[in-house]
Each structure stands twice: as C-alpha cells, then as structure tokens.
Tab-separated table of N, CA and C in Angstrom:
chain	number	residue	atom	x	y	z
B	1	MET	N	152.644	23.095	175.166
B	1	MET	CA	151.957	22.950	173.902
B	1	MET	C	150.706	22.093	174.032
B	2	PHE	N	150.510	21.442	175.182
B	2	PHE	CA	149.322	20.610	175.333
B	2	PHE	C	148.086	21.475	175.193
B	3	GLY	N	147.206	21.068	174.310
B	3	GLY	CA	145.949	21.775	174.162
B	3	GLY	C	145.971	22.917	173.173
B	4	MET	N	147.141	23.346	172.702
B	4	MET	CA	147.198	24.478	171.760
B	4	MET	C	147.396	23.921	170.359
B	5	CYS	N	146.295	23.536	169.708
B	5	CYS	CA	146.425	22.740	168.496
B	5	CYS	C	145.373	23.035	167.440
B	6	PHE	N	145.618	22.476	166.243
B	6	PHE	CA	144.703	22.528	165.102
B	6	PHE	C	144.114	21.141	164.853
B	7	VAL	N	142.935	21.097	164.245
B	7	VAL	CA	142.315	19.817	163.899
B	7	VAL	C	143.026	19.200	162.697
B	8	ALA	N	142.904	17.873	162.572
B	8	ALA	CA	143.419	17.164	161.403
B	8	ALA	C	142.794	17.757	160.146
B	9	GLY	N	143.570	17.783	159.080
B	9	GLY	CA	143.086	18.340	157.821
B	9	GLY	C	143.429	19.799	157.635
B	10	THR	N	143.969	20.448	158.682
B	10	THR	CA	144.378	21.848	158.554
B	10	THR	C	145.567	21.932	157.600
B	11	SER	N	145.468	22.788	156.597
B	11	SER	CA	146.549	22.979	155.624
B	11	SER	C	147.612	23.894	156.213
B	12	ILE	N	148.865	23.447	156.117
B	12	ILE	CA	150.001	24.210	156.625
B	12	ILE	C	150.913	24.538	155.445
B	13	GLN	N	151.230	25.827	155.261
B	13	GLN	CA	152.170	26.237	154.215
B	13	GLN	C	153.577	25.983	154.734
B	14	THR	N	154.315	25.100	154.075
B	14	THR	CA	155.688	24.782	154.451
B	14	THR	C	156.611	25.164	153.298
B	15	PRO	N	157.925	25.213	153.530
B	15	PRO	CA	158.846	25.485	152.426
B	15	PRO	C	158.721	24.460	151.289
B	16	ALA	N	158.227	23.252	151.599
B	16	ALA	CA	158.055	22.199	150.583
B	16	ALA	C	156.667	22.219	149.956
B	17	GLY	N	155.836	23.183	150.335
B	17	GLY	CA	154.477	23.264	149.809
B	17	GLY	C	153.438	23.049	150.894
B	18	ILE	N	152.180	23.021	150.493
B	18	ILE	CA	151.084	22.875	151.454
B	18	ILE	C	150.941	21.412	151.856
B	19	ARG	N	150.824	21.187	153.182
B	19	ARG	CA	150.663	19.830	153.721
B	19	ARG	C	149.635	19.868	154.835
B	20	ASN	N	148.952	18.746	155.037
B	20	ASN	CA	148.051	18.630	156.182
B	20	ASN	C	148.874	18.522	157.450
B	21	ILE	N	148.410	19.141	158.510
B	21	ILE	CA	149.166	19.182	159.764
B	21	ILE	C	149.503	17.789	160.281
B	22	GLU	N	148.597	16.831	160.123
B	22	GLU	CA	148.838	15.487	160.647
B	22	GLU	C	149.908	14.726	159.866
B	23	ASP	N	150.311	15.232	158.689
B	23	ASP	CA	151.334	14.579	157.871
B	23	ASP	C	152.730	15.146	158.101
B	24	ILE	N	152.844	16.189	158.878
B	24	ILE	CA	154.139	16.822	159.142
B	24	ILE	C	154.837	16.066	160.269
B	25	GLN	N	156.143	15.799	160.077
B	25	GLN	CA	156.890	14.961	161.013
B	25	GLN	C	158.132	15.671	161.535
B	26	VAL	N	158.678	15.128	162.632
B	26	VAL	CA	159.923	15.639	163.197
B	26	VAL	C	160.979	15.669	162.093
B	27	GLY	N	161.713	16.786	162.009
B	27	GLY	CA	162.742	16.980	160.996
B	27	GLY	C	162.265	17.770	159.796
B	28	ASP	N	160.949	17.787	159.537
B	28	ASP	CA	160.409	18.580	158.430
B	28	ASP	C	160.584	20.069	158.735
B	29	ALA	N	160.819	20.867	157.709
B	29	ALA	CA	160.946	22.319	157.880
B	29	ALA	C	159.574	22.977	157.777
B	30	VAL	N	159.357	23.958	158.647
B	30	VAL	CA	158.138	24.771	158.618
B	30	VAL	C	158.548	26.229	158.790
B	31	TYR	N	157.603	27.122	158.533
B	31	TYR	CA	157.845	28.536	158.796
B	31	TYR	C	157.547	28.820	160.255
B	32	SER	N	158.365	29.683	160.856
B	32	SER	CA	158.190	30.049	162.251
B	32	SER	C	158.445	31.545	162.403
B	33	ALA	N	157.728	32.172	163.323
B	33	ALA	CA	157.857	33.616	163.545
B	33	ALA	C	158.915	33.904	164.601
B	34	GLN	N	159.807	34.840	164.299
B	34	GLN	CA	160.822	35.274	165.254
B	34	GLN	C	160.155	36.105	166.348
B	35	PRO	N	160.379	35.765	167.624
B	35	PRO	CA	159.803	36.571	168.705
B	35	PRO	C	160.267	38.021	168.617
B	36	GLY	N	159.353	38.936	168.864
B	36	GLY	CA	159.670	40.356	168.866
B	36	GLY	C	159.540	41.029	167.517
B	37	THR	N	159.912	40.323	166.444
B	37	THR	CA	159.843	40.921	165.114
B	37	THR	C	158.745	40.309	164.261
B	38	ASN	N	158.340	39.091	164.596
B	38	ASN	CA	157.354	38.325	163.835
B	38	ASN	C	157.837	38.050	162.409
B	39	GLN	N	159.159	38.176	162.153
B	39	GLN	CA	159.705	37.827	160.843
B	39	GLN	C	159.715	36.315	160.699
B	40	LEU	N	159.388	35.845	159.492
B	40	LEU	CA	159.323	34.413	159.249
B	40	LEU	C	160.686	33.850	158.905
B	41	THR	N	160.943	32.655	159.423
B	41	THR	CA	162.166	31.928	159.139
B	41	THR	C	161.802	30.457	158.981
B	42	GLN	N	162.675	29.687	158.350
B	42	GLN	CA	162.449	28.253	158.213
B	42	GLN	C	163.185	27.533	159.330
B	43	LYS	N	162.477	26.647	160.019
B	43	LYS	CA	163.068	25.882	161.113
B	43	LYS	C	162.577	24.443	161.047
B	44	PRO	N	163.431	23.481	161.445
B	44	PRO	CA	162.982	22.091	161.491
B	44	PRO	C	162.161	21.816	162.753
B	45	LEU	N	161.254	20.850	162.631
B	45	LEU	CA	160.468	20.439	163.796
B	45	LEU	C	161.304	19.552	164.697
B	46	VAL	N	161.148	19.741	166.007
B	46	VAL	CA	161.834	18.882	166.969
B	46	VAL	C	160.847	18.017	167.756
B	47	ARG	N	159.553	18.344	167.663
B	47	ARG	CA	158.553	17.573	168.401
B	47	ARG	C	157.187	17.784	167.752
B	48	VAL	N	156.408	16.706	167.698
B	48	VAL	CA	155.043	16.754	167.174
B	48	VAL	C	154.097	16.360	168.296
B	49	PHE	N	152.990	17.083	168.427
B	49	PHE	CA	151.993	16.815	169.462
B	49	PHE	C	150.704	16.320	168.819
B	50	HIS	N	150.143	15.256	169.383
B	50	HIS	CA	148.840	14.735	168.948
B	50	HIS	C	148.013	14.540	170.216
B	51	ASN	N	146.911	15.259	170.306
B	51	ASN	CA	146.034	15.171	171.476
B	51	ASN	C	144.665	14.678	171.041
B	52	SER	N	144.058	13.846	171.867
B	52	SER	CA	142.755	13.262	171.541
B	52	SER	C	141.625	13.983	172.248
B	53	ASP	N	140.478	14.018	171.582
B	53	ASP	CA	139.216	14.445	172.183
B	53	ASP	C	139.289	15.827	172.838
B	54	ARG	N	139.727	16.815	172.064
B	54	ARG	CA	139.853	18.190	172.563
B	54	ARG	C	138.674	19.032	172.086
B	55	PRO	N	138.210	20.009	172.895
B	55	PRO	CA	137.135	20.905	172.445
B	55	PRO	C	137.637	21.783	171.296
B	56	ILE	N	136.744	22.079	170.357
B	56	ILE	CA	137.131	22.809	169.144
B	56	ILE	C	136.285	24.063	168.977
B	57	ILE	N	136.961	25.157	168.613
B	57	ILE	CA	136.250	26.357	168.173
B	57	ILE	C	136.639	26.610	166.724
B	58	ARG	N	135.796	27.329	166.008
B	58	ARG	CA	136.049	27.660	164.603
B	58	ARG	C	136.369	29.151	164.505
B	59	VAL	N	137.539	29.450	163.950
B	59	VAL	CA	137.970	30.832	163.735
B	59	VAL	C	137.936	31.084	162.228
B	60	THR	N	137.154	32.069	161.809
B	60	THR	CA	137.072	32.433	160.394
B	60	THR	C	137.805	33.747	160.191
B	61	ILE	N	138.704	33.762	159.191
B	61	ILE	CA	139.453	34.968	158.865
B	61	ILE	C	139.224	35.311	157.396
B	62	SER	N	139.435	36.584	157.052
B	62	SER	CA	139.240	37.054	155.680
B	62	SER	C	140.331	38.060	155.338
B	63	ASP	N	140.752	38.053	154.067
B	63	ASP	CA	141.741	39.042	153.634
B	63	ASP	C	141.045	40.196	152.921
B	64	ARG	N	141.817	41.141	152.440
B	64	ARG	CA	141.235	42.334	151.814
B	64	ARG	C	140.483	42.018	150.521
B	65	ASP	N	140.776	40.851	149.909
B	65	ASP	CA	140.058	40.426	148.704
B	65	ASP	C	138.835	39.573	149.041
B	66	ARG	N	138.530	39.512	150.323
B	66	ARG	CA	137.379	38.765	150.844
B	66	ARG	C	137.500	37.260	150.664
B	67	ARG	N	138.737	36.779	150.516
B	67	ARG	CA	138.968	35.334	150.575
B	67	ARG	C	138.909	34.966	152.043
B	68	SER	N	138.239	33.882	152.367
B	68	SER	CA	138.153	33.511	153.779
B	68	SER	C	138.686	32.106	154.008
B	69	GLN	N	139.089	31.859	155.245
B	69	GLN	CA	139.553	30.553	155.691
B	69	GLN	C	138.950	30.298	157.057
B	70	VAL	N	138.639	29.039	157.322
B	70	VAL	CA	138.121	28.640	158.629
B	70	VAL	C	139.107	27.650	159.231
B	71	PHE	N	139.494	27.904	160.481
B	71	PHE	CA	140.398	27.021	161.197
B	71	PHE	C	139.669	26.394	162.374
B	72	GLY	N	139.796	25.084	162.519
B	72	GLY	CA	139.329	24.401	163.720
B	72	GLY	C	140.497	24.306	164.679
B	73	VAL	N	140.373	24.947	165.839
B	73	VAL	CA	141.472	25.001	166.804
B	73	VAL	C	140.947	24.787	168.217
B	74	THR	N	141.869	24.472	169.115
B	74	THR	CA	141.512	24.432	170.526
B	74	THR	C	141.383	25.871	171.032
B	75	PRO	N	140.577	26.097	172.057
B	75	PRO	CA	140.367	27.459	172.561
B	75	PRO	C	141.659	28.170	172.979
B	76	GLU	N	142.664	27.408	173.428
B	76	GLU	CA	143.908	28.005	173.923
B	76	GLU	C	144.918	28.313	172.828
B	77	HIS	N	144.665	27.869	171.597
B	77	HIS	CA	145.682	28.041	170.555
B	77	HIS	C	145.943	29.531	170.306
B	78	PRO	N	147.225	29.963	170.364
B	78	PRO	CA	147.528	31.386	170.186
B	78	PRO	C	147.603	31.807	168.718
B	79	PHE	N	147.121	33.013	168.458
B	79	PHE	CA	147.231	33.665	167.152
B	79	PHE	C	147.957	34.990	167.372
B	80	TRP	N	148.828	35.380	166.422
B	80	TRP	CA	149.529	36.658	166.514
B	80	TRP	C	148.597	37.756	166.016
B	81	VAL	N	148.162	38.621	166.921
B	81	VAL	CA	147.295	39.744	166.582
B	81	VAL	C	148.169	40.991	166.506
B	82	ILE	N	148.134	41.648	165.358
B	82	ILE	CA	148.965	42.832	165.147
B	82	ILE	C	148.611	43.898	166.187
B	83	GLY	N	149.642	44.390	166.870
B	83	GLY	CA	149.455	45.418	167.886
B	83	GLY	C	149.092	44.886	169.260
B	84	LYS	N	148.837	43.582	169.375
B	84	LYS	CA	148.462	42.988	170.664
B	84	LYS	C	149.361	41.830	171.068
B	85	GLY	N	149.985	41.151	170.095
B	85	GLY	CA	150.808	39.984	170.391
B	85	GLY	C	149.998	38.696	170.320
B	86	TRP	N	150.474	37.670	171.042
B	86	TRP	CA	149.825	36.358	171.026
B	86	TRP	C	148.544	36.388	171.848
B	87	ILE	N	147.441	35.971	171.233
B	87	ILE	CA	146.126	35.955	171.877
B	87	ILE	C	145.525	34.559	171.702
B	88	PRO	N	145.014	33.936	172.788
B	88	PRO	CA	144.345	32.637	172.637
B	88	PRO	C	143.123	32.761	171.725
B	89	ALA	N	142.860	31.723	170.958
B	89	ALA	CA	141.765	31.746	169.982
B	89	ALA	C	140.443	32.169	170.598
B	90	HIS	N	140.153	31.701	171.796
B	90	HIS	CA	138.855	32.021	172.410
B	90	HIS	C	138.733	33.495	172.796
B	91	GLN	N	139.854	34.247	172.786
B	91	GLN	CA	139.811	35.673	173.099
B	91	GLN	C	139.883	36.556	171.850
B	92	LEU	N	139.968	35.944	170.671
B	92	LEU	CA	139.962	36.733	169.436
B	92	LEU	C	138.626	37.429	169.282
B	93	ARG	N	138.651	38.610	168.679
B	93	ARG	CA	137.440	39.400	168.458
B	93	ARG	C	137.321	39.753	166.981
B	94	ASN	N	136.098	39.902	166.510
B	94	ASN	CA	135.881	40.323	165.130
B	94	ASN	C	136.666	41.605	164.874
B	95	GLY	N	137.381	41.629	163.755
B	95	GLY	CA	138.180	42.793	163.399
B	95	GLY	C	139.633	42.695	163.811
B	96	ASP	N	139.993	41.759	164.715
B	96	ASP	CA	141.404	41.603	165.072
B	96	ASP	C	142.215	41.349	163.804
B	97	ALA	N	143.354	42.035	163.673
B	97	ALA	CA	144.213	41.920	162.490
B	97	ALA	C	145.303	40.883	162.735
B	98	LEU	N	145.408	39.923	161.828
B	98	LEU	CA	146.405	38.858	161.914
B	98	LEU	C	147.396	39.007	160.771
B	99	GLN	N	148.641	38.600	161.011
B	99	GLN	CA	149.646	38.595	159.950
B	99	GLN	C	149.735	37.187	159.405
B	100	GLY	N	149.472	37.007	158.118
B	100	GLY	CA	149.516	35.686	157.498
B	100	GLY	C	150.902	35.326	157.018
B	101	ILE	N	151.098	34.041	156.753
B	101	ILE	CA	152.368	33.545	156.241
B	101	ILE	C	152.716	34.217	154.912
B	102	ASP	N	151.684	34.616	154.168
B	102	ASP	CA	151.887	35.282	152.885
B	102	ASP	C	152.146	36.776	153.051
B	103	GLN	N	152.239	37.219	154.321
B	103	GLN	CA	152.471	38.617	154.679
B	103	GLN	C	151.300	39.518	154.305
B	104	GLU	N	150.193	38.927	153.939
B	104	GLU	CA	148.971	39.684	153.680
B	104	GLU	C	148.249	39.916	154.996
B	105	GLY	N	147.475	40.968	155.061
B	105	GLY	CA	146.687	41.239	156.249
B	105	GLY	C	145.411	40.413	156.251
B	106	TRP	N	145.140	39.758	157.343
B	106	TRP	CA	143.925	38.971	157.534
B	106	TRP	C	143.200	39.530	158.742
B	107	HIS	N	141.877	39.455	158.726
B	107	HIS	CA	141.073	39.918	159.853
B	107	HIS	C	140.137	38.816	160.321
B	108	VAL	N	139.970	38.743	161.622
B	108	VAL	CA	139.019	37.789	162.197
B	108	VAL	C	137.613	38.278	161.873
B	109	ILE	N	136.781	37.376	161.348
B	109	ILE	CA	135.387	37.750	161.086
B	109	ILE	C	134.404	36.914	161.902
B	110	ALA	N	134.883	35.830	162.537
B	110	ALA	CA	133.997	35.043	163.406
B	110	ALA	C	134.818	34.111	164.283
B	111	VAL	N	134.370	33.946	165.518
B	111	VAL	CA	134.919	32.963	166.451
B	111	VAL	C	133.717	32.260	167.065
B	112	VAL	N	133.589	30.953	166.812
B	112	VAL	CA	132.395	30.218	167.211
B	112	VAL	C	132.782	28.946	167.954
B	113	ASP	N	132.164	28.721	169.108
B	113	ASP	CA	132.327	27.444	169.806
B	113	ASP	C	131.531	26.413	169.022
B	114	SER	N	132.220	25.453	168.422
B	114	SER	CA	131.562	24.488	167.540
B	114	SER	C	130.793	23.419	168.303
B	115	GLY	N	131.115	23.243	169.588
B	115	GLY	CA	130.516	22.157	170.346
B	115	GLY	C	131.113	20.801	169.988
B	116	GLU	N	132.078	20.796	169.080
B	116	GLU	CA	132.730	19.561	168.638
B	116	GLU	C	133.921	19.231	169.534
B	117	ARG	N	134.313	17.971	169.471
B	117	ARG	CA	135.554	17.505	170.067
B	117	ARG	C	136.278	16.728	168.977
B	118	ALA	N	137.604	16.860	168.924
B	118	ALA	CA	138.356	16.201	167.850
B	118	ALA	C	139.794	15.958	168.279
B	119	ASP	N	140.473	15.087	167.531
B	119	ASP	CA	141.909	14.923	167.693
B	119	ASP	C	142.582	16.164	167.113
B	120	THR	N	143.662	16.596	167.751
B	120	THR	CA	144.345	17.817	167.326
B	120	THR	C	145.849	17.588	167.216
B	121	PHE	N	146.504	18.493	166.492
B	121	PHE	CA	147.932	18.369	166.213
B	121	PHE	C	148.613	19.727	166.343
B	122	ASN	N	149.873	19.687	166.747
B	122	ASN	CA	150.719	20.874	166.775
B	122	ASN	C	152.161	20.404	166.775
B	123	PHE	N	153.101	21.335	166.770
B	123	PHE	CA	154.505	20.965	166.762
B	123	PHE	C	155.352	22.046	167.407
B	124	GLU	N	156.580	21.659	167.704
B	124	GLU	CA	157.569	22.581	168.275
B	124	GLU	C	158.726	22.677	167.298
B	125	VAL	N	159.185	23.908	167.043
B	125	VAL	CA	160.292	24.101	166.109
B	125	VAL	C	161.605	24.310	166.859
B	126	GLN	N	162.691	24.011	166.170
B	126	GLN	CA	164.020	24.166	166.746
B	126	GLN	C	164.265	25.612	167.145
B	127	GLU	N	164.836	25.820	168.310
B	127	GLU	CA	165.243	27.109	168.872
B	127	GLU	C	164.089	27.994	169.311
B	128	LEU	N	163.102	28.233	168.452
B	128	LEU	CA	162.053	29.205	168.765
B	128	LEU	C	160.927	28.620	169.603
B	129	HIS	N	160.703	27.323	169.503
B	129	HIS	CA	159.663	26.614	170.264
B	129	HIS	C	158.250	27.062	169.934
B	130	ASN	N	158.032	27.807	168.859
B	130	ASN	CA	156.668	28.226	168.509
B	130	ASN	C	156.165	27.488	167.290
C-alpha cells in the first residue's frame, strides 16, 4: 500500500456518511469492493497509511449528468476500470469507465501531473485488503 494513496481532504463515502480520508481510523467501517465481482460490502479498517511528500497527479472524472470530481492521488493508486480491472492512476486514459460507490457510471476526463508533492493517506480493510 506504500505510495498508493489520496491527498488529505479527499472525501470518502462511508456507511456513517462522508468523511475526509485523514479522519478515518482503524476500526471505522468503509465500503470495499469484492474481488472478481466488484460488489460493495462494508468492512472495518485494520490499518491506516500516512505517507509524506509524495508526487501527486490529478484525476478528473465525470458522470452522465456532467457532475465532475477531481482526485489528488499518487501515480500508483489503482482505480477499477470497467472491462480492464485495476489500473494505476498514471495509466488511466480519457474515456475509461469507472464504477462509483453510488453504482453510477463515471468516466475519466483528465489525468494531469500536478507537479505537486503532498502528504497522502490510504487504508487496508479486513479480509479484502483493498
């Protein structure tokens, strides 16, 4: 999990509501994708990762209603691309289809090397490790 992270301030949809990634702690429940089916389940966190001074890229996604979101992530952070599986952020391409937590279809519309460095966060869930 080293290096596969989101920047502080990233909103995470949890069973308890939306929280910033840096506020989520071991034992908190989050949504996790089942390998092979990508079905969402609730799992508790068993480990939290905080890494300093990591390179950041910006991934912009949009849904069919043209709502967009921008994520600051490390280049290695994996995204589930429909029909392709897990793809590192730096290999995402415009038009790649992502499955969102809301089960809505999202598409990549931009991947940009920001030139920034930042502290990043991620976590490991019980059993699935994703």
